[in-house]
Coordinates of C-alpha atoms and ligand atoms in Angstrom, one line a residue:
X15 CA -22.5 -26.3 8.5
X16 CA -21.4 -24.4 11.3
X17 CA -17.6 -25.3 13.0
X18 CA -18.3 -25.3 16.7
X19 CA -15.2 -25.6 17.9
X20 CA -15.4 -24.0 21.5
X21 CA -11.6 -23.4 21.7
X22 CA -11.6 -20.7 19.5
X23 CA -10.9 -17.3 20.9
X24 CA -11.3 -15.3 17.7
X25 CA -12.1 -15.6 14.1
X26 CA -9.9 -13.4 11.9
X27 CA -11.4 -12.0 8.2
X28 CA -8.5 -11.2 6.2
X29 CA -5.5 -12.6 5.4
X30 CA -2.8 -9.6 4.4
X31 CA 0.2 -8.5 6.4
X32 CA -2.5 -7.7 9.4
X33 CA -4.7 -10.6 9.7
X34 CA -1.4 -12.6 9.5
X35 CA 0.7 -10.6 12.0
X36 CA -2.5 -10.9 14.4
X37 CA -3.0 -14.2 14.0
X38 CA 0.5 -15.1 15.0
X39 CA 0.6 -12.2 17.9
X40 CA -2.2 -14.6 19.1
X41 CA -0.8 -17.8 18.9
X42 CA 2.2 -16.3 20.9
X43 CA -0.4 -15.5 23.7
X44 CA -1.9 -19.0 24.0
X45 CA -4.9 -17.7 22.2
X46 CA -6.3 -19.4 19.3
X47 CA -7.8 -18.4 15.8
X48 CA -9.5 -19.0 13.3
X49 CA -8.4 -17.1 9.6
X50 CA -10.8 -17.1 7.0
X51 CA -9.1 -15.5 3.8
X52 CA -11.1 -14.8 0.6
X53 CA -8.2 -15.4 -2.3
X54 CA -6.7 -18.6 -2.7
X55 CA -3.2 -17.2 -1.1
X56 CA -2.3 -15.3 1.9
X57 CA -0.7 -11.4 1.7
X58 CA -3.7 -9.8 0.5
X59 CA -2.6 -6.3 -1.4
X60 CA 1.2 -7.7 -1.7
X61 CA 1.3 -10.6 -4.2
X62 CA 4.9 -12.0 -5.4
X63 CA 4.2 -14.0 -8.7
X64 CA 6.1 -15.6 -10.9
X65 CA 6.5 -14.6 -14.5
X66 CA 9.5 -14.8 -16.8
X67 CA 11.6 -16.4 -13.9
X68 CA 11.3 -13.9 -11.8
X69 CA 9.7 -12.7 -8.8
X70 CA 7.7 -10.0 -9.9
X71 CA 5.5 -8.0 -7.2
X72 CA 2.3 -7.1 -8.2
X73 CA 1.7 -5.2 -5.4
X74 CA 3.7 -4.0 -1.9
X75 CA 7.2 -4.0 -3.1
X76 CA 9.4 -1.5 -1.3
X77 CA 10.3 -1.5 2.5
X78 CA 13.0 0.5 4.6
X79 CA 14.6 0.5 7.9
X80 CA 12.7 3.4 9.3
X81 CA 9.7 1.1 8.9
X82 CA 10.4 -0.4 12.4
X83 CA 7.6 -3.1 12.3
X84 CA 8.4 -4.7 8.7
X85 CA 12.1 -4.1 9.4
X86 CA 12.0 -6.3 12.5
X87 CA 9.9 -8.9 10.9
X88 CA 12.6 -9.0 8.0
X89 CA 15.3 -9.5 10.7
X90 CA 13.5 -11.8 13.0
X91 CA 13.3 -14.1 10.0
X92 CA 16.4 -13.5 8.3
X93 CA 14.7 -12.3 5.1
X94 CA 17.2 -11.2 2.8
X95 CA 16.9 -7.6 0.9
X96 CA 18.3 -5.5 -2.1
X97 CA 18.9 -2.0 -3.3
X98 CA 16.2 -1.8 -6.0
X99 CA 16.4 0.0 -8.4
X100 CA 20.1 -0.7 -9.1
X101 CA 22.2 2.5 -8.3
X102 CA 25.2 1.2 -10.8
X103 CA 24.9 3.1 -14.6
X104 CA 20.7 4.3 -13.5
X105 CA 20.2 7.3 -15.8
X106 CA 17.8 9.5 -13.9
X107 CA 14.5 11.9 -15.9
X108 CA 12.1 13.7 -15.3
X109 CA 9.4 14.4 -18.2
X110 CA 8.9 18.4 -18.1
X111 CA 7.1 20.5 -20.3
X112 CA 6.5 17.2 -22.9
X113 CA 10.2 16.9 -22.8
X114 CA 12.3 14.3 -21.2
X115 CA 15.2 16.1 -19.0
X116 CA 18.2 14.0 -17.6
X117 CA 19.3 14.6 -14.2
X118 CA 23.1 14.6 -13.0
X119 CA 23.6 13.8 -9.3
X120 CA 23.9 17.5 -8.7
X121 CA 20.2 18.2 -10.6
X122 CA 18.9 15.0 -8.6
X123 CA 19.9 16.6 -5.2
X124 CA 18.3 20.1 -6.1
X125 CA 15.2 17.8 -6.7
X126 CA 15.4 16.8 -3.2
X127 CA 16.1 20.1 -2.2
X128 CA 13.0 21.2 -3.6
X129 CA 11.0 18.5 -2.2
X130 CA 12.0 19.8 1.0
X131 CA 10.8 23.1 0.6
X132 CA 7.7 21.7 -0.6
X133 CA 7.0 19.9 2.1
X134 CA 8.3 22.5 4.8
X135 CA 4.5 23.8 5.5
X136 CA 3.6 20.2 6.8
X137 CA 6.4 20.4 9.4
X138 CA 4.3 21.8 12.2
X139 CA 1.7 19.6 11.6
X140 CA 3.3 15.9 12.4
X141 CA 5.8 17.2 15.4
X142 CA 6.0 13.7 16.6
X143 CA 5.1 11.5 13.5
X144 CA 5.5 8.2 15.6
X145 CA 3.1 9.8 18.3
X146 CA -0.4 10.3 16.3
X147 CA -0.9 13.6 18.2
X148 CA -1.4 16.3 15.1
X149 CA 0.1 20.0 16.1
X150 CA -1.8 22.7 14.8
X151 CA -3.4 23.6 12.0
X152 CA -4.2 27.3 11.3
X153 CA -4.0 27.1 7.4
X154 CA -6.2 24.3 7.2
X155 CA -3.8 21.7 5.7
X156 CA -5.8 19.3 7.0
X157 CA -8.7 20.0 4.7
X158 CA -6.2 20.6 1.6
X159 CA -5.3 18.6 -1.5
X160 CA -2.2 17.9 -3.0
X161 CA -3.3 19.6 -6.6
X162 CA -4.6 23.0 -4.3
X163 CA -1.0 22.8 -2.6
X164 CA 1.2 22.2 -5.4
X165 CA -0.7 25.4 -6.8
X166 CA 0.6 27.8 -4.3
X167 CA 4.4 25.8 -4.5
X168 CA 7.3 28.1 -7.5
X169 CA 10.3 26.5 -8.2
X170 CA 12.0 26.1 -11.8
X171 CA 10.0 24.3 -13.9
X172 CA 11.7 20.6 -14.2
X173 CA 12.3 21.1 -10.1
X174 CA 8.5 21.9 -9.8
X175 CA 7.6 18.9 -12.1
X176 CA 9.5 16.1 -10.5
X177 CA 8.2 17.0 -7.3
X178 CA 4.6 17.1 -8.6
X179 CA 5.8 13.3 -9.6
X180 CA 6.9 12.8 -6.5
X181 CA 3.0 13.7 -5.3
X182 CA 1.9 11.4 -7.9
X183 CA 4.0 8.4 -6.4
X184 CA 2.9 8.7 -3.2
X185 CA -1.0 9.4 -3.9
X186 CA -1.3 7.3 -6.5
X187 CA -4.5 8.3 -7.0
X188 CA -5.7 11.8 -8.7
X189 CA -3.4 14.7 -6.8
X190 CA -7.1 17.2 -6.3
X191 CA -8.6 13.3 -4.3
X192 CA -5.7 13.6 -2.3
X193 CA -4.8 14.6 1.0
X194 CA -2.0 16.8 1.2
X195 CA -1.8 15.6 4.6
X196 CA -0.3 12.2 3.4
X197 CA 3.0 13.2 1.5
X198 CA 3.7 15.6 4.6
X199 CA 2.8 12.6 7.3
X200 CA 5.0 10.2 5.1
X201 CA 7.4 12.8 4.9
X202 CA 7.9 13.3 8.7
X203 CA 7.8 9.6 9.1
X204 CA 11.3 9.8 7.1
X205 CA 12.7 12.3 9.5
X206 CA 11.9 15.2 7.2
X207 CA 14.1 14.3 4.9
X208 CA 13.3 14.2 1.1
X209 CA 16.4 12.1 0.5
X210 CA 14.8 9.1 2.9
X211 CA 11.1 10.0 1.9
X212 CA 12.3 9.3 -1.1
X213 CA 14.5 5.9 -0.3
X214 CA 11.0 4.8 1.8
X215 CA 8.8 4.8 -1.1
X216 CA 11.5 2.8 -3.6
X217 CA 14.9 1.9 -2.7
X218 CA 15.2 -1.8 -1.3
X219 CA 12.9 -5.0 -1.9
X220 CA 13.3 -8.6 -0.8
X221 CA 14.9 -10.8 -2.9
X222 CA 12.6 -13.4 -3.2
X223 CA 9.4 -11.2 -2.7
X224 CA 7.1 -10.2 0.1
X225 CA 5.6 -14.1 -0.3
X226 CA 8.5 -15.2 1.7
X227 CA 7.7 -12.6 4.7
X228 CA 4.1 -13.5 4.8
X229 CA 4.9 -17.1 4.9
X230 CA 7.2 -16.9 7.7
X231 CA 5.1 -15.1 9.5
X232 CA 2.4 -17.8 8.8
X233 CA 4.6 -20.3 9.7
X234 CA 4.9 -19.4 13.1
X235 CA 0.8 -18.7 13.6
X236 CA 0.7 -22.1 15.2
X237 CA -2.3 -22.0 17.2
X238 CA -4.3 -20.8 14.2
X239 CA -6.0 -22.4 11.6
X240 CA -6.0 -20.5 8.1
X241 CA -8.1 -21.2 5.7
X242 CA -8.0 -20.0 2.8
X243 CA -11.1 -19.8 -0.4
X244 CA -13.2 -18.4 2.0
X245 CA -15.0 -15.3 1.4
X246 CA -16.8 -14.1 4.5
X247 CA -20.7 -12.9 3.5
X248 CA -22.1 -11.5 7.0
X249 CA -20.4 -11.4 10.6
X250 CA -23.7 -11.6 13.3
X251 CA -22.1 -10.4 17.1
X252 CA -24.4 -11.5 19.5
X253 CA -24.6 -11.5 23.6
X254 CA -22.0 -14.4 23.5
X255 CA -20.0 -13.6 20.2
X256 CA -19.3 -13.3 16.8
X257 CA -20.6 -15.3 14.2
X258 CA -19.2 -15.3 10.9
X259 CA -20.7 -16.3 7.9
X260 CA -18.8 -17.5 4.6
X261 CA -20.6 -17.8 1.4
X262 CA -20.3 -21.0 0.8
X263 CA -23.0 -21.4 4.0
X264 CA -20.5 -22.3 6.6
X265 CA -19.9 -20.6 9.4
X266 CA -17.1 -19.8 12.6
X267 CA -18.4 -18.9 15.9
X268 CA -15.4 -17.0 18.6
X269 CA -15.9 -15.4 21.8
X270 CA -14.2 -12.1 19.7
X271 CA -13.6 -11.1 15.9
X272 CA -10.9 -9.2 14.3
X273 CA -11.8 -7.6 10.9
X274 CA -9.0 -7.2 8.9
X275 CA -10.3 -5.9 5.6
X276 CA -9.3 -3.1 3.3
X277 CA -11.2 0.5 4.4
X278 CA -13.0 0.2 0.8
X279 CA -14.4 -3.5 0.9
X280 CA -15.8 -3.1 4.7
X281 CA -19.4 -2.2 3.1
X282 CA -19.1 -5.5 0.9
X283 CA -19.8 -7.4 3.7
X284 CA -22.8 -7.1 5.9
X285 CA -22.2 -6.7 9.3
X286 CA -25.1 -7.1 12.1
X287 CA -25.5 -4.7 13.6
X288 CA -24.5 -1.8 11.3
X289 CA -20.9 -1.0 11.6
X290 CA -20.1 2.8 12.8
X291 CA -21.2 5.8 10.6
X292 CA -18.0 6.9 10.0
X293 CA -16.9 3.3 9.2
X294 CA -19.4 2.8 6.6
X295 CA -19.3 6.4 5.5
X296 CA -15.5 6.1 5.0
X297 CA -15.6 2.8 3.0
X298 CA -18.3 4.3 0.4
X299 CA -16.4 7.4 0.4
X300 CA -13.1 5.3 -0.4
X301 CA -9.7 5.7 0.0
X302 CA -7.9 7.8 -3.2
X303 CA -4.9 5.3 -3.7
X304 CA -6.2 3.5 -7.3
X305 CA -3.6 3.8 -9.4
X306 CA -1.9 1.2 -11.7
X307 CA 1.1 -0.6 -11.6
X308 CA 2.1 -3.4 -14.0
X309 CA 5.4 -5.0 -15.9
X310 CA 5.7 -4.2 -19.3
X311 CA 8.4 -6.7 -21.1
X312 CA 9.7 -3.7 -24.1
X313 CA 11.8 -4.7 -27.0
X314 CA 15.5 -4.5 -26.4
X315 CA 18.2 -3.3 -24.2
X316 CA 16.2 0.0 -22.8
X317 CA 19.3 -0.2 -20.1
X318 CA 18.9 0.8 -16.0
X319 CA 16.4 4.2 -16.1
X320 CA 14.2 5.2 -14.0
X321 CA 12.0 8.1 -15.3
X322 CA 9.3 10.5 -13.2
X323 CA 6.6 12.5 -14.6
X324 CA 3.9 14.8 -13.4
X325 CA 0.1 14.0 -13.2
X326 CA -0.4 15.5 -17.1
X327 CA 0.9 12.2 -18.3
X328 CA -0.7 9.3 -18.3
X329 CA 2.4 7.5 -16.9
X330 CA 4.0 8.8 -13.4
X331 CA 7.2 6.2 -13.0
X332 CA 8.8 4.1 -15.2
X333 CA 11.7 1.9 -13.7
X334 CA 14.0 -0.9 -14.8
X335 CA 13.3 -4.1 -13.8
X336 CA 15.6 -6.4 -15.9
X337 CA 17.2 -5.7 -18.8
X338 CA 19.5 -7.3 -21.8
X339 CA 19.8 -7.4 -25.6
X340 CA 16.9 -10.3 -25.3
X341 CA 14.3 -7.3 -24.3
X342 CA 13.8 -5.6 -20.7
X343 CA 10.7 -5.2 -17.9
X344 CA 9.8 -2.4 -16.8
X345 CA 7.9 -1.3 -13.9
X346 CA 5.1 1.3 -14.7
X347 CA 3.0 3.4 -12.3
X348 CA 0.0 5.5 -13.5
X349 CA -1.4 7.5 -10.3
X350 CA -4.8 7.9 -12.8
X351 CA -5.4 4.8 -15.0
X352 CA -8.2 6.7 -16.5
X353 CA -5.7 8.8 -18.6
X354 CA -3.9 5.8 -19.6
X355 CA -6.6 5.2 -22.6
X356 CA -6.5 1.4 -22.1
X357 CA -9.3 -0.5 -23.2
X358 CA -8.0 -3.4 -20.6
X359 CA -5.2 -4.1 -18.5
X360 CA -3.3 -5.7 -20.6
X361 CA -4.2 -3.6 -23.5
X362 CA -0.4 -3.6 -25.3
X363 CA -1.2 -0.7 -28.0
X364 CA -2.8 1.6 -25.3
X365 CA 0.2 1.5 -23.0
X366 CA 2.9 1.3 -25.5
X367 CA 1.2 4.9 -26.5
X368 CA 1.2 6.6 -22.9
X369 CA 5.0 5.5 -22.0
X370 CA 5.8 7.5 -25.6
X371 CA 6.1 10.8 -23.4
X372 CA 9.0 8.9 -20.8
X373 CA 10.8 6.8 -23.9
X374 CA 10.2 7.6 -27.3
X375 CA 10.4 4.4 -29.5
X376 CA 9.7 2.2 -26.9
X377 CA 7.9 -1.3 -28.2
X378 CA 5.3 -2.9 -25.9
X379 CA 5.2 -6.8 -26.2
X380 CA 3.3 -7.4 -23.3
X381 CA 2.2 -6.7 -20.1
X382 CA 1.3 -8.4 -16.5
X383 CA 0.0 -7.4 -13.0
X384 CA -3.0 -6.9 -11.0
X385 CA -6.0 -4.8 -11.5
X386 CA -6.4 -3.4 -7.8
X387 CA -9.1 -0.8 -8.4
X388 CA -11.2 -3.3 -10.3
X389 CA -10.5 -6.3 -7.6
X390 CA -13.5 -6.8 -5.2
X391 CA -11.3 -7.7 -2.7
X392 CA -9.5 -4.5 -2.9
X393 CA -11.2 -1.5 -4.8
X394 CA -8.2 0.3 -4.3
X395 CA -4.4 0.2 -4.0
X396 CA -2.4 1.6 -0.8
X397 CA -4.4 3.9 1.3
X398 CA -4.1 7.9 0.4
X399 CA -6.7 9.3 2.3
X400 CA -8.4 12.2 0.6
X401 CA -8.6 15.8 1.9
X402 CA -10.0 16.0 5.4
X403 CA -10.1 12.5 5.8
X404 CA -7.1 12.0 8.0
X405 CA -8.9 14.0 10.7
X406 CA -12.9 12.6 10.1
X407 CA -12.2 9.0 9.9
X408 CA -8.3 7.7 11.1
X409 CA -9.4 7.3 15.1
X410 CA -12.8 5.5 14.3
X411 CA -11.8 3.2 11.0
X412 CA -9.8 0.7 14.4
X413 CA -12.4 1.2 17.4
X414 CA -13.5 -1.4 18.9
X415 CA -17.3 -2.3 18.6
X416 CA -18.5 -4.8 20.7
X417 CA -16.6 -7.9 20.1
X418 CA -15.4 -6.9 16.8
X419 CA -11.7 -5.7 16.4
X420 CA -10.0 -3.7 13.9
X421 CA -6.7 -4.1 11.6
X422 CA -5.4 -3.0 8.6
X423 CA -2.5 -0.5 6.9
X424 CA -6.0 1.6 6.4
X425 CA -5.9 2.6 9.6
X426 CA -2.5 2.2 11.4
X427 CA -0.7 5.1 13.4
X428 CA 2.1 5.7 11.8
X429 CA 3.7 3.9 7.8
X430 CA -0.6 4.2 7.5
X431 CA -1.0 2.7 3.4
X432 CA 2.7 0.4 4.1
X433 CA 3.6 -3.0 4.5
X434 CA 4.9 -1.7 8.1
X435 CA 1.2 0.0 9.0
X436 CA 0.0 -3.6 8.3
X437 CA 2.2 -5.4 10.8
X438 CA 1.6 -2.2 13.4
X439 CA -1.6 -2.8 13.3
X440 CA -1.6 -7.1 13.8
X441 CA 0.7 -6.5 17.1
X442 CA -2.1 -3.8 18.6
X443 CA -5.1 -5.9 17.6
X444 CA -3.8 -9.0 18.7
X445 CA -2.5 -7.2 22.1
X446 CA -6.1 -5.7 22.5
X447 CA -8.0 -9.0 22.0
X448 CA -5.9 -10.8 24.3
X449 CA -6.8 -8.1 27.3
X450 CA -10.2 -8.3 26.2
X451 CA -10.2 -12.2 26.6
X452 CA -8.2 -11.8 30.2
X453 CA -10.6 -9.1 31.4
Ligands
LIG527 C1 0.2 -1.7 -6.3 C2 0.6 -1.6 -4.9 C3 1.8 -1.2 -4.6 C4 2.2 -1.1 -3.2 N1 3.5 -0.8 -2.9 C5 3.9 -0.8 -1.6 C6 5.3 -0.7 -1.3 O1 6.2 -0.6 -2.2 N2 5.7 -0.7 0.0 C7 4.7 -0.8 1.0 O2 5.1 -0.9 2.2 N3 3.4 -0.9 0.8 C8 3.0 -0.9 -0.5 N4 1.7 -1.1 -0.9 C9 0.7 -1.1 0.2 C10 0.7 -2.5 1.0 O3 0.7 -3.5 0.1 C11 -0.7 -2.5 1.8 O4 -0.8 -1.4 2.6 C12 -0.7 -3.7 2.8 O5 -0.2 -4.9 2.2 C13 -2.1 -3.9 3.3 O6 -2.2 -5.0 4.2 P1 -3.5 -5.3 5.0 O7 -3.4 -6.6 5.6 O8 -3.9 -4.1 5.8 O9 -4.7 -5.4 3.8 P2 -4.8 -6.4 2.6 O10 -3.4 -6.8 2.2 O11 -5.7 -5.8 1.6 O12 -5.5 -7.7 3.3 C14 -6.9 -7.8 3.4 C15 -7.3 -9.2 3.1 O13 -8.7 -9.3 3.2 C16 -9.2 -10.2 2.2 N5 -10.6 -10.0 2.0 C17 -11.3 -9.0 1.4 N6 -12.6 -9.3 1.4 C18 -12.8 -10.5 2.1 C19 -13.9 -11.2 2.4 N7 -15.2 -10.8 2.1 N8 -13.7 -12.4 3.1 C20 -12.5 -12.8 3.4 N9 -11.4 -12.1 3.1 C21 -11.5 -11.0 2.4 C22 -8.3 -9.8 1.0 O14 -8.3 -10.8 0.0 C23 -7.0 -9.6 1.6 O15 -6.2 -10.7 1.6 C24 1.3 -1.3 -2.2 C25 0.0 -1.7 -2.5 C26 -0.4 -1.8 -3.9 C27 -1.8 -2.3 -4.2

């Protein structure tokens, strides 16, 4: 069954923070769409659920106010936000040299300190972090990974390990996949300052989760119709348009399409004709971001910690989510699942052995949250890219092709891997499309 519904002036495939933003950027324009979303819900890699009576994100989490495209959103809706982690009573570690090391406030500023020298090579390479254009390059940073550049990095040893931590937070993915290039772009993005890089990866949520963001945003996408259930199969662009194919045998015909898929799932869709070399290169290639995150309920009052470690544990980041006498949840990052031992995602023993390393004793009773790497409609988490990457595929991953347009945090300009690249990247697609449909 085919809809032909000859007002449609675009068929979207994907419904995260891009797709969305796009498909409301069009309704504002008169222009209407079509949204075809694989999942049963809309925001894609963010995913607020509730467990335990709480909003727990599975997902996209943290956002800040040098994020200018998810910081308007928030205000244009009136979404409400938090400091998170709580700042009252947090005891601060870092796991060095199998020992866990408390950090005053003075020890947690030399951190920062060191983070800055750390990153001080990167400076000349993202002058203008909100313009795109890359200064130069004579070391060949570009082509580096994190592991090669925390090699050639001395400081004292806890200093050098919470930094490496720091690496692992951002990659999330293994530090010798990753590009150097994507600590010091995020880095720059924060106005070189460690203190704000830091505040950007983890310091405030929303309240009542990133579901209430997307929904506003979906609210006001009036002139398009989302549907949802709908895994696309094959897009056909011919003479006239675009033609996509779902796989349950309908289909949506539009004078344009905007593509709106993770970098890593583009190949699991067939696309006539063949999508760009470098697109198709880049999504079998993958991003490096597959790391874990999950909510681990622990016996007992483990009180307000949040607890760093470097990439020879199996666990990278342990934070407090909740806690009382009843039990607590914590949030856990691995940037390398594969050292995490786990014989599934939920396997209780397994984990309750890696977080031994960040809190001795600690009791596992269970454990919730999304397996990212392992979804189809993912294979990945946020996007890292790995060495070289930034340079071979960034300009390509969003050109145009025919009738087809591209979004997604893959491939935004600058919070490229945030919540904010997503929403960068809806405005520009959605702006492009309409030009193409006035032209
Ligand atoms: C664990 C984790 C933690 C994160 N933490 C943060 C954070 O704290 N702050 C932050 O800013 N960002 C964070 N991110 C990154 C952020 O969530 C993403 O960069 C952003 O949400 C991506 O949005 P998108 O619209 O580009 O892609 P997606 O959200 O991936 O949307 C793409 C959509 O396409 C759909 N799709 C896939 N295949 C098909 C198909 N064949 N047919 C139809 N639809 C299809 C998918 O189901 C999905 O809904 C995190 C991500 C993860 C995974």
């Amino acid at each position: 069954m085919a809809t032909s519904d000859s007002e449609v002036d675009v068929v979207i495939v994907g419904g995260g923070f891009a797709g969305v933003t796009a498909a409301r950027e069009l309704s504002a324009r008169g222009r209407r769409a079509v949204l075809v979303e694989a999942r049963d819900r809309l925001g894609g890699r963010t995913y607020t659920k509730d467990h335990d009576g709480h909003p727990m994100e599975f997902g996209g989490t943290w956002v800040h106010p040098l994020q200018p495209h998810v910081w308007s959103e928030i205000d244009r809706y009136d979404v409400e936000t938090e400091t998170f982690p709580v700042l009252e009573g947090l005891r601060q570690a870092v796991v060095s040299d199998g020992r866990v090391v408390d950090l005053s406030d003075d020890d947690a500023a030399r951190a920062l300190e060191a983070f800055d020298a750390f990153c001080a090579p990167g400076t000349t390479l993202f002058p203008e972090p909100f313009s795109e254009t890359l200064g130069p390059d004579p070391d060949g940073l570009g082509d580096r990974s994190l592991r090669e550049q925390l090699a050639t990095f001395k400081a004292e040893p806890e200093l050098r390990d919470w930094v490496e931590a720091m690496c692992c937070l951002t990659a999330f993915g293994p530090l010798d996949q990753s590009g150097v290039t994507e600590v010091f772009r995020a880095y720059a993005l924060a106005g070189h300052s460690a203190e704000q890089f830091a505040a950007s990866l983890s310091a405030t949520k929303l309240v009542k989760g990133t579901r209430e963001l997307i929904d506003s945003i979906a609210g006001q996408a009036t002139l398009a119709d989302i549907r949802l259930s709908s895994p696309v199969r094959r897009v056909i662009q011919t003479d006239g348009g675009v033609r996509v194919e779902l796989e349950s045998g309908e289909a949506v015909s539009a004078p344009t399409g905007l593509i709106a898929l993770p970098m890593n799932v583009l190949n699991s869709v067939e696309f006539e004709p063949g999508l760009s070399e470098i697109k198709r290169t880049a999504s079998a290639d993958r991003h490096a971001g597959a790391g874990m995150k999950c909510f681990v309920r622990v016996k007992g009052d483990i009180g307000n910690l949040s607890i760093v470690a470097p990439e020879a544990q199996a666990v990278n980041f342990l934070v407090t989510y909740d806690h009382g006498p009843e039990g607590s949840w914590l949030i856990v990052f691995s940037a390398n699942p594969k050292k995490l031992q786990m014989t599934k995602f939920d396997d209780v023993q397994g984990l309750q052995t890696a977080l031994q390393p960040l809190l001795p004793g600690v009791e596992v009773e269970s454990i919730v949250g999304w397996d990212w790497s392992n979804d189809p409609l993912a294979l990945g988490t946020w996007c890292i890219y790995r060495p070289g990457q930034l340079a071979k595929v960034l300009p390509d991953l969003r050109t145009t092709e025919g009738r087809l347009f591209f979004a997604g945090s893959d491939s935004a300009s600058t919070w490229r891997g945030f919540i904010d690249g997503a929403i960068e990247s809806g405005y520009r697609s959605a702006r492009d499309i309409d030009s193409y449909l006035t032209s």
